[in-house]
Short mmCIF file of C-alpha atoms in Angstrom, two decimals:
data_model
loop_
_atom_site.label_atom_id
_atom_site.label_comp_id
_atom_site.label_asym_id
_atom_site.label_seq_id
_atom_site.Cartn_x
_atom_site.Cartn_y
_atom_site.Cartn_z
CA UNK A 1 123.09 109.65 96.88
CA UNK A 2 125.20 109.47 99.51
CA UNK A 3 124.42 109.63 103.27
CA UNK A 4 125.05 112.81 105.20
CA UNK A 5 127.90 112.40 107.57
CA UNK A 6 126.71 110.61 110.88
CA UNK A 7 123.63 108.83 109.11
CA UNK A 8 124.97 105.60 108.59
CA UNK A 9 125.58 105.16 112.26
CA UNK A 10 121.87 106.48 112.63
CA UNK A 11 120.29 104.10 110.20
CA UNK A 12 120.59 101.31 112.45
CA UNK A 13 119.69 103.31 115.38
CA UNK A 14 116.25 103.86 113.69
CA UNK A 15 115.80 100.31 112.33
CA UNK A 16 116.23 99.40 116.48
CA UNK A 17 114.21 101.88 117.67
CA UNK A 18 111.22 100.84 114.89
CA UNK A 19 111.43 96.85 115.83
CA UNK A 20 111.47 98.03 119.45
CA UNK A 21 109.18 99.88 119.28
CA UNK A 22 106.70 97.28 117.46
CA UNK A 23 107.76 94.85 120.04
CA UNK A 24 105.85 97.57 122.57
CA UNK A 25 102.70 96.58 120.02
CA UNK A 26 102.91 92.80 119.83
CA UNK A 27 104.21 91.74 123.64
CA UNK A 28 100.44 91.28 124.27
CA UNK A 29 99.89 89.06 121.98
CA UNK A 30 100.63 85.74 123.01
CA UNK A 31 100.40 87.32 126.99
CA UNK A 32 96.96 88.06 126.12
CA UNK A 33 95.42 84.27 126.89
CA UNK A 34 97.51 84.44 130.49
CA UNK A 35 95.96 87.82 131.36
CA UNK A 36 92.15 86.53 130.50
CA UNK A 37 93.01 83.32 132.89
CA UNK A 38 94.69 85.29 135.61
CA UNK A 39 91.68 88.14 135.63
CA UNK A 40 88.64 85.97 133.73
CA UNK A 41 88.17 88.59 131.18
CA UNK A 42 86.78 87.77 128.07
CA UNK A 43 87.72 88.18 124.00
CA UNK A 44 85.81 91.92 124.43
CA UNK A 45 87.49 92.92 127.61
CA UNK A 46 90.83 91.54 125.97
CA UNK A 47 90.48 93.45 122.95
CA UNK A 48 89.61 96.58 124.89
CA UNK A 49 92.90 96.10 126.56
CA UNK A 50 94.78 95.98 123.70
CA UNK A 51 92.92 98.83 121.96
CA UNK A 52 93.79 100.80 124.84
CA UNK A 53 97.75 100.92 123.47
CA UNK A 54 96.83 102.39 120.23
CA UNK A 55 94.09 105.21 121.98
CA UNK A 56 97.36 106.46 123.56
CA UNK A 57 99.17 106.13 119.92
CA UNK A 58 96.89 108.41 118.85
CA UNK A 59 97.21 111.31 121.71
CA UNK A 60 100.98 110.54 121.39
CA UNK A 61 101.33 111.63 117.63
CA UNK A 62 99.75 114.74 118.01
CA UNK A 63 102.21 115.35 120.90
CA UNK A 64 105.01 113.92 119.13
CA UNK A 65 104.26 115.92 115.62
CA UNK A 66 104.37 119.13 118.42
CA UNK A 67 107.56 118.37 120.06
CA UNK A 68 109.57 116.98 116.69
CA UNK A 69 109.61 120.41 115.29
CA UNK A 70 110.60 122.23 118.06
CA UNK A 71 113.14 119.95 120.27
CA UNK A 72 113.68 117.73 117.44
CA UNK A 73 114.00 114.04 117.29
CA UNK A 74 116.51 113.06 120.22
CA UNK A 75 114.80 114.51 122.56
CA UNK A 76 111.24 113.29 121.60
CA UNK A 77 112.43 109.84 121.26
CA UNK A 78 114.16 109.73 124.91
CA UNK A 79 110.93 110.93 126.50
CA UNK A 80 109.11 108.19 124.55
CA UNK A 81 111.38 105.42 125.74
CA UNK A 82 110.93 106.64 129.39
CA UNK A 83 107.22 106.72 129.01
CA UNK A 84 107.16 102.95 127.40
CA UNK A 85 109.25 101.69 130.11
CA UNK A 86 107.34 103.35 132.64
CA UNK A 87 103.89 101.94 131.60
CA UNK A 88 106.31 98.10 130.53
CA UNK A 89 106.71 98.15 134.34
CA UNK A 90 103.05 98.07 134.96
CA UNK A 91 102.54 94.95 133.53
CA UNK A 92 105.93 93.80 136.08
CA UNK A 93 104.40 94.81 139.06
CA UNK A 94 100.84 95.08 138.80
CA UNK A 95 98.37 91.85 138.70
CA UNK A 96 95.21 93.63 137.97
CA UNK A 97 93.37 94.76 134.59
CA UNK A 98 92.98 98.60 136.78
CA UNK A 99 96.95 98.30 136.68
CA UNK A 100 96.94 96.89 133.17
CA UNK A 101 94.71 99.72 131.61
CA UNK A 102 96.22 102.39 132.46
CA UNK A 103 99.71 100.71 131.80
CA UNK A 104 98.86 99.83 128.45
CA UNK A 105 97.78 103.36 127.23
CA UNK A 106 100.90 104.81 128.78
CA UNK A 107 102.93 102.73 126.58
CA UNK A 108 100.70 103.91 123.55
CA UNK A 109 101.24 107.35 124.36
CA UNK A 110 105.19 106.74 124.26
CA UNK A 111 104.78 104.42 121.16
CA UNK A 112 103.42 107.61 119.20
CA UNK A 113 105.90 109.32 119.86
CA UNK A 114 108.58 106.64 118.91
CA UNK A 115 107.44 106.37 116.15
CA UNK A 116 107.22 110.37 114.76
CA UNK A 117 110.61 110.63 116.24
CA UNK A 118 111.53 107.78 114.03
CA UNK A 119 109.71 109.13 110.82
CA UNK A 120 111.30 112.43 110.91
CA UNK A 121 114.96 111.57 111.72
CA UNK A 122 114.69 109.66 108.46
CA UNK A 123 113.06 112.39 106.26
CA UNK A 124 115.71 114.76 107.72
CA UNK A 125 118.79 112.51 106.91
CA UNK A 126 117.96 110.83 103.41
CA UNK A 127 115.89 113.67 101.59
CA UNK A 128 114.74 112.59 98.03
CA UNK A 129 114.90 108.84 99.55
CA UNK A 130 111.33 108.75 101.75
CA UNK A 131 109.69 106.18 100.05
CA UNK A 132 112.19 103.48 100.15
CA UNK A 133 113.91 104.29 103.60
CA UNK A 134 110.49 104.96 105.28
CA UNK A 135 109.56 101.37 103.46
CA UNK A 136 112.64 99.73 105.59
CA UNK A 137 111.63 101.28 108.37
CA UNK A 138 108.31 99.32 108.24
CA UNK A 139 110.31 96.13 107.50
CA UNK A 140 111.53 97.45 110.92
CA UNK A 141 108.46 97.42 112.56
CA UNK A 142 107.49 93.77 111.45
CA UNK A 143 110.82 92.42 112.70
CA UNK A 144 110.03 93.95 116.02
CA UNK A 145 106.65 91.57 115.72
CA UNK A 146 109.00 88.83 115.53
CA UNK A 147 110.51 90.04 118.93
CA UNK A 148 107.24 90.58 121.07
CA UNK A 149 105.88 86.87 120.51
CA UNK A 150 108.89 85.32 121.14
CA UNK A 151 109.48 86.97 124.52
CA UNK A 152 106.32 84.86 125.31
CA UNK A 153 108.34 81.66 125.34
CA UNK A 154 108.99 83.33 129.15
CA UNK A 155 105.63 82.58 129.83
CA UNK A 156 103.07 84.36 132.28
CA UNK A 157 102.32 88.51 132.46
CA UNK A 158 105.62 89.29 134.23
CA UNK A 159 108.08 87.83 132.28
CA UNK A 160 107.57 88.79 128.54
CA UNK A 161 107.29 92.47 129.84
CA UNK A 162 110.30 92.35 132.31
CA UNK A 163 112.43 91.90 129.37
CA UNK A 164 110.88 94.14 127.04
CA UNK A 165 111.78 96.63 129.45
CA UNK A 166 115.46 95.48 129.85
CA UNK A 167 115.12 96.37 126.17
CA UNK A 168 114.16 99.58 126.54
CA UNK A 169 116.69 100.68 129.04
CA UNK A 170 119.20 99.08 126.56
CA UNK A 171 118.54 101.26 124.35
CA UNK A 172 118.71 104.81 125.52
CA UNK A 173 122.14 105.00 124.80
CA UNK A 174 121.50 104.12 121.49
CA UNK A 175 119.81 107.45 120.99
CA UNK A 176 121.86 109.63 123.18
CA UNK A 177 125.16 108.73 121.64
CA UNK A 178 124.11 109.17 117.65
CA UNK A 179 124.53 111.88 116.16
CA UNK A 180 122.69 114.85 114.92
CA UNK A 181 122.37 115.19 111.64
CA UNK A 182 124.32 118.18 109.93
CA UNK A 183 121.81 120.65 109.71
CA UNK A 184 117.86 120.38 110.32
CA UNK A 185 115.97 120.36 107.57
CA UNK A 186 112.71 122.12 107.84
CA UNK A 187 109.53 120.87 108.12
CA UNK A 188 105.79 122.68 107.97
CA UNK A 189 102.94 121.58 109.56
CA UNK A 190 100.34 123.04 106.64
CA UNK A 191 96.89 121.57 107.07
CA UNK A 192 95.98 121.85 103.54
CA UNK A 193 97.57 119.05 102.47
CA UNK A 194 94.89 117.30 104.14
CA UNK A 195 92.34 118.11 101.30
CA UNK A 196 94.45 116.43 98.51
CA UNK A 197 92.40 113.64 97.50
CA UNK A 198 95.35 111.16 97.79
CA UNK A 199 96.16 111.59 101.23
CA UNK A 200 92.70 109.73 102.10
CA UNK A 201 93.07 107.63 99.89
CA UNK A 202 96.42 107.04 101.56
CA UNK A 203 94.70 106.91 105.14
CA UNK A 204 91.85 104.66 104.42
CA UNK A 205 94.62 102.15 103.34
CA UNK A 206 96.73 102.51 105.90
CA UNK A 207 93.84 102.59 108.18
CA UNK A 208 93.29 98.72 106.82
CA UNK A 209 95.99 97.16 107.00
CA UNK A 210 96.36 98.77 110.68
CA UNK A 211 92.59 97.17 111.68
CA UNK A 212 93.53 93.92 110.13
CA UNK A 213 96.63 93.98 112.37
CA UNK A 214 94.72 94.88 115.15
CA UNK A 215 92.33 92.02 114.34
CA UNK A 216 95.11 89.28 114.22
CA UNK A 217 97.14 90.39 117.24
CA UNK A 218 94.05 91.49 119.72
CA UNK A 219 91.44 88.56 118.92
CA UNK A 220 92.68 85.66 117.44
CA UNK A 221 95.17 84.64 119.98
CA UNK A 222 92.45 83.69 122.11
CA UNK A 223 90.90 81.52 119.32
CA UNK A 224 94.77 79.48 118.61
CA UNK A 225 94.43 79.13 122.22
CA UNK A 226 92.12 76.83 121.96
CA UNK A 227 94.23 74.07 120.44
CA UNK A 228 97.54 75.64 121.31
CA UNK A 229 100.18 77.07 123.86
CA UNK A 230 101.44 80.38 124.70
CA UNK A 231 104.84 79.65 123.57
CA UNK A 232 103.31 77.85 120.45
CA UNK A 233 101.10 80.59 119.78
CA UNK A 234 104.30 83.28 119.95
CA UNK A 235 106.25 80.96 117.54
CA UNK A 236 103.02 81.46 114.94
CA UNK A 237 103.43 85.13 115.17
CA UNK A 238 107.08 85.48 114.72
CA UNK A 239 106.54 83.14 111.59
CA UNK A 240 103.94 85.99 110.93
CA UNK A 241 106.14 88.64 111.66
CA UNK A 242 108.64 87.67 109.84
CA UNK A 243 106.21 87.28 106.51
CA UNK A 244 105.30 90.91 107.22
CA UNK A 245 108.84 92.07 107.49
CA UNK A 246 109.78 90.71 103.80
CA UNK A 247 106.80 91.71 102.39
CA UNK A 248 107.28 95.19 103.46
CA UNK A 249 110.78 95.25 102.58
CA UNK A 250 110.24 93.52 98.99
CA UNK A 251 107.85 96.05 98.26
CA UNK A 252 109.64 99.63 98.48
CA UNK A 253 110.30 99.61 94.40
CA UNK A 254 107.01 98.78 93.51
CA UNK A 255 103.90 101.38 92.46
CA UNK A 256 102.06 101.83 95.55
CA UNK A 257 98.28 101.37 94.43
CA UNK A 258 98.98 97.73 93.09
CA UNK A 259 100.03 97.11 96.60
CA UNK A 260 97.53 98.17 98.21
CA UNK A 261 94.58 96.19 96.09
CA UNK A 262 96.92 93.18 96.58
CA UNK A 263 97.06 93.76 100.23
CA UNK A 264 92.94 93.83 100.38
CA UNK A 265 92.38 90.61 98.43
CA UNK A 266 95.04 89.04 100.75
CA UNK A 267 94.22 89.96 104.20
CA UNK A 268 91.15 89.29 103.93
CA UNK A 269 91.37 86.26 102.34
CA UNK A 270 93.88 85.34 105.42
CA UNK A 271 91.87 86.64 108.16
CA UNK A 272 88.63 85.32 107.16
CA UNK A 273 90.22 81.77 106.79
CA UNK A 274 91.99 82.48 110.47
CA UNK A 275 88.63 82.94 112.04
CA UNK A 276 86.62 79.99 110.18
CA UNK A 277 89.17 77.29 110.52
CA UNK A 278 89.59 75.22 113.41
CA UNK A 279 93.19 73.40 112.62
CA UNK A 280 96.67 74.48 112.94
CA UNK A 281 97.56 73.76 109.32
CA UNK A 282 94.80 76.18 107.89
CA UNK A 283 95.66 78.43 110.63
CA UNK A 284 99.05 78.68 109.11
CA UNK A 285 98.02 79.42 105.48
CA UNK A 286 95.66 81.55 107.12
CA UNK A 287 98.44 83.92 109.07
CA UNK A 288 100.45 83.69 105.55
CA UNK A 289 98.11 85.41 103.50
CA UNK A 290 97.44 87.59 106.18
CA UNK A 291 100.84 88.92 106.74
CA UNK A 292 101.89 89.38 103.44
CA UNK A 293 98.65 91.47 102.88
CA UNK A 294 99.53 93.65 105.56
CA UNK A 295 103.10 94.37 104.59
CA UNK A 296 102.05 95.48 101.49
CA UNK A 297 99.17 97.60 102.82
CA UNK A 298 101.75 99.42 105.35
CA UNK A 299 104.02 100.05 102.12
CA UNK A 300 101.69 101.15 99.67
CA UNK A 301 99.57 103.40 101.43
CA UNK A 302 102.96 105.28 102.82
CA UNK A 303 104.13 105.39 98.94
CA UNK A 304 100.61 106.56 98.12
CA UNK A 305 101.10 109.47 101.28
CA UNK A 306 104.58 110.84 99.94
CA UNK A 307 102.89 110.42 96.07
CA UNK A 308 100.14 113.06 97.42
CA UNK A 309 101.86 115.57 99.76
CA UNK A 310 105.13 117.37 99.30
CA UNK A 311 108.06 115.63 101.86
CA UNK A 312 108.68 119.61 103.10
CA UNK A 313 104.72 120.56 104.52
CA UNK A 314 104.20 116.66 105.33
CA UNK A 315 103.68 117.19 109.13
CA UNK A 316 100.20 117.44 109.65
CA UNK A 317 99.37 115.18 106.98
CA UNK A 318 101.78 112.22 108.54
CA UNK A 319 100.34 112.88 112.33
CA UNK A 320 96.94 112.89 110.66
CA UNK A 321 97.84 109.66 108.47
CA UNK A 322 99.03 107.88 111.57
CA UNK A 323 96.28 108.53 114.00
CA UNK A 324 93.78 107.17 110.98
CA UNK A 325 96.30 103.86 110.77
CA UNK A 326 96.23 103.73 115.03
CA UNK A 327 91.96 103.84 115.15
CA UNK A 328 92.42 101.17 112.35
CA UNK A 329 94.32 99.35 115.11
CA UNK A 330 91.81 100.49 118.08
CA UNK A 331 88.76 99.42 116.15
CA UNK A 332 90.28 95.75 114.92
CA UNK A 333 89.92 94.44 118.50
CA UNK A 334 86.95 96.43 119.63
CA UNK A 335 84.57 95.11 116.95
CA UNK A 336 86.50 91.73 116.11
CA UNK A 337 85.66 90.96 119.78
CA UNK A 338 83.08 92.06 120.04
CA UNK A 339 82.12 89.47 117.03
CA UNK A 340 84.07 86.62 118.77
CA UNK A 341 81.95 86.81 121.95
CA UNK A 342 78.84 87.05 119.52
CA UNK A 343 78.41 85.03 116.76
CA UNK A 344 81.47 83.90 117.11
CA UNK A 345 85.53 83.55 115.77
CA UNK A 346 83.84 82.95 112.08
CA UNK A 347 82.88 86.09 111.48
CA UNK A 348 85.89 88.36 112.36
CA UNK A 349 86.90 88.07 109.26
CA UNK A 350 83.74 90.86 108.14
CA UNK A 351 85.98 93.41 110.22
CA UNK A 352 88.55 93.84 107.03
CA UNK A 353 85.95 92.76 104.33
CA UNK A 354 83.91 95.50 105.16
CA UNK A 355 87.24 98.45 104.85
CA UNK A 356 88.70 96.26 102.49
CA UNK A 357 85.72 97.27 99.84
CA UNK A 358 86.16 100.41 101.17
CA UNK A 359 89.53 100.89 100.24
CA UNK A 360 88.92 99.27 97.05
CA UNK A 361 85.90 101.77 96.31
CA UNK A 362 88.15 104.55 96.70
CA UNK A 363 91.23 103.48 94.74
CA UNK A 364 88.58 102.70 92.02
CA UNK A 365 87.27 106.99 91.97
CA UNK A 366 90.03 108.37 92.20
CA UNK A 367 92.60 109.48 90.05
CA UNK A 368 96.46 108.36 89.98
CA UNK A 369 97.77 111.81 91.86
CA UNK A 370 100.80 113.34 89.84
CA UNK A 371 104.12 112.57 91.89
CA UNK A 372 105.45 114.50 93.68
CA UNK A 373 108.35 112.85 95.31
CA UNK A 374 109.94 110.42 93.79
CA UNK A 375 108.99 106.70 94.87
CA UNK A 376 111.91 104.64 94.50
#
């Protein structure tokens, strides 16, 4: 098929706008250790922090899935920017967790809308190609994880954040000067796709692979930071980015429920070894299995979501299968650090077992759904 006129020039524009966008999500991580010293908060404060960012996700898809269909894309996705640079610049001027707070769930509410305006661009340009464009888009997403720990080579709060938001101001332009697509294609917000027994299926996957995410980025820095530094901790996420990336990528051709029971056996696997091990060898085998598992939990519960509900009515049922994915996200840190300041860093690892056999329960009792857009 070939590309509407305009949409190669926008393709990149996405793919920016997705890593971006994911470097919003993962600048915390290795600033996370300098903001417990500088305000001696602990692993649960910290992970309340970060948890914060995706409670605004989820208020900013349900704004964003409102605004896509009636001022379209562009203009959702230049409102976003401003609002992630506006909270961005918290974290440059403030020096207090009241600052940070508040900060951090503006940027979530602009991060939700990124990423719908993001989402539907693509199904609007490359009909008939979700699945595989809306798996590079993903890929996207992990490289941007590659970005936000390596901005904490600046060290400090200030620093990573002041350049994510010369990032951000970078790319405006990028969105004003692309252009439209063609003609709009149409999209319905119908809630009764919500019933079809795939989309949860779909949800509870995604929701996953977004809480193991949320486990690695919002709890286990603190544990690495025991026997390692902030700029050394950043350089084991991008290698952990970077894993994600390619598995998501890899995966766009392949059956989506195969993924996803790889993905459990793998994350957890990953996670569980992060949290029990106490070397920087294990913690890299660790991170490896980890990643991998969550690319291909991000790509096969998206190829299960466009298996289950029709691209045209997929509104409500992608706003709906976000916000699960974002409290996936939200709960990782809550409970994981909860568990760190408990019983301690071993047992995090329980956070994805216990949705992991979830997810695994319900891919077992229910049936294959018939497709209804192709995958590939």
């Amino acid at each position: 098929m070939t590309p509407p006129r305009g949409a190669i020039a926008a393709y990149p524009m996405l793919l920016a706008l997705g890593s971006l966008d994911a470097t919003g999500y993962s600048v915390i991580v290795p600033v996370a250790p300098a903001i417990a010293g500088a305000t001696g908060a602990g692993p649960a404060t910290i992970g309340v922090l970060v948890a914060s960012f995706p409670a605004g996700m989820v208020a900013g898809f349900a704004l964003a899935g409102w605004l896509v269909r009636r001022h379209g894309a562009r203009t959702l996705l230049t409102g976003s920017l401003a609002l992630v640079a506006l909270g961005a610049l918290g974290f440059v001027l403030g020096d207090s967790l009241a600052i940070y707070f508040p900060a951090r769930l503006l940027m979530g509410i602009g991060s939700g809308g990124i990423w719908i305006g993001v989402t539907f661009d693509t199904l609007e340009r490359w009909p008939g190609q979700e699945y595989l464009c809306l798996s590079r888009v993903f890929a996207a997403y992990s490289v941007g994880g590659l970005i936000g720990p390596a901005l904490g080579v600046l060290g400090g709060v200030r620093g990573p954040f002041l350049a994510y938001l010369a990032l951000l101001v970078l790319a405006v332009p990028l969105v004003l000067l692309v252009r439209e697509p063609p003609s709009r294609r149409e999209f319905a917000a119908d809630r009764a796709a919500l019933r079809a027994q795939g989309f949860w299926v779909a949800s509870a996957a995604i929701l996953f692979a977004a809480l193991t995410l949320g486990v690695l980025e919002g709890v286990l820095p603190l544990h690495f930071a025991e026997r390692l530094g902030q700029a050394q901790i950043g350089a084991l996420y991008v290698g952990a980015s970077m894993l994600v990336a390619v598995s998501a990528s890899a995966s766009g051709k392949l059956r989506p429920r195969p993924l996803v029971f790889a993905a459990v056996v793998l994350a957890v696997a990953g996670l569980s070894l992060a949290g029990m091990a106490a070397n920087v060898p294990l913690w890299v085998i660790a991170l490896l299995l980890a990643a991998v598992g969550i690319g291909l939990g991000n790509t096969g519960s998206l190829g299960m979501l466009v298996e289950a509900v029709p691209v045209h009515r997929i509104v409500t049922a992608m706003v709906v299968w976000s916000q699960v994915g974002i409290f996936g996200y939200l709960l990782g840190p809550l409970v994981g650090g909860i568990l760190a300041d408990g019983p301690g860093y071993a047992f995090v690892g329980l956070v994805p077992a216990a949705a992991g056999l979830a997810v695994i329960a319900l891919l077992h009792s229910s049936r294959r759904p018939a497709s209804r857009s192709s995958p590939v």
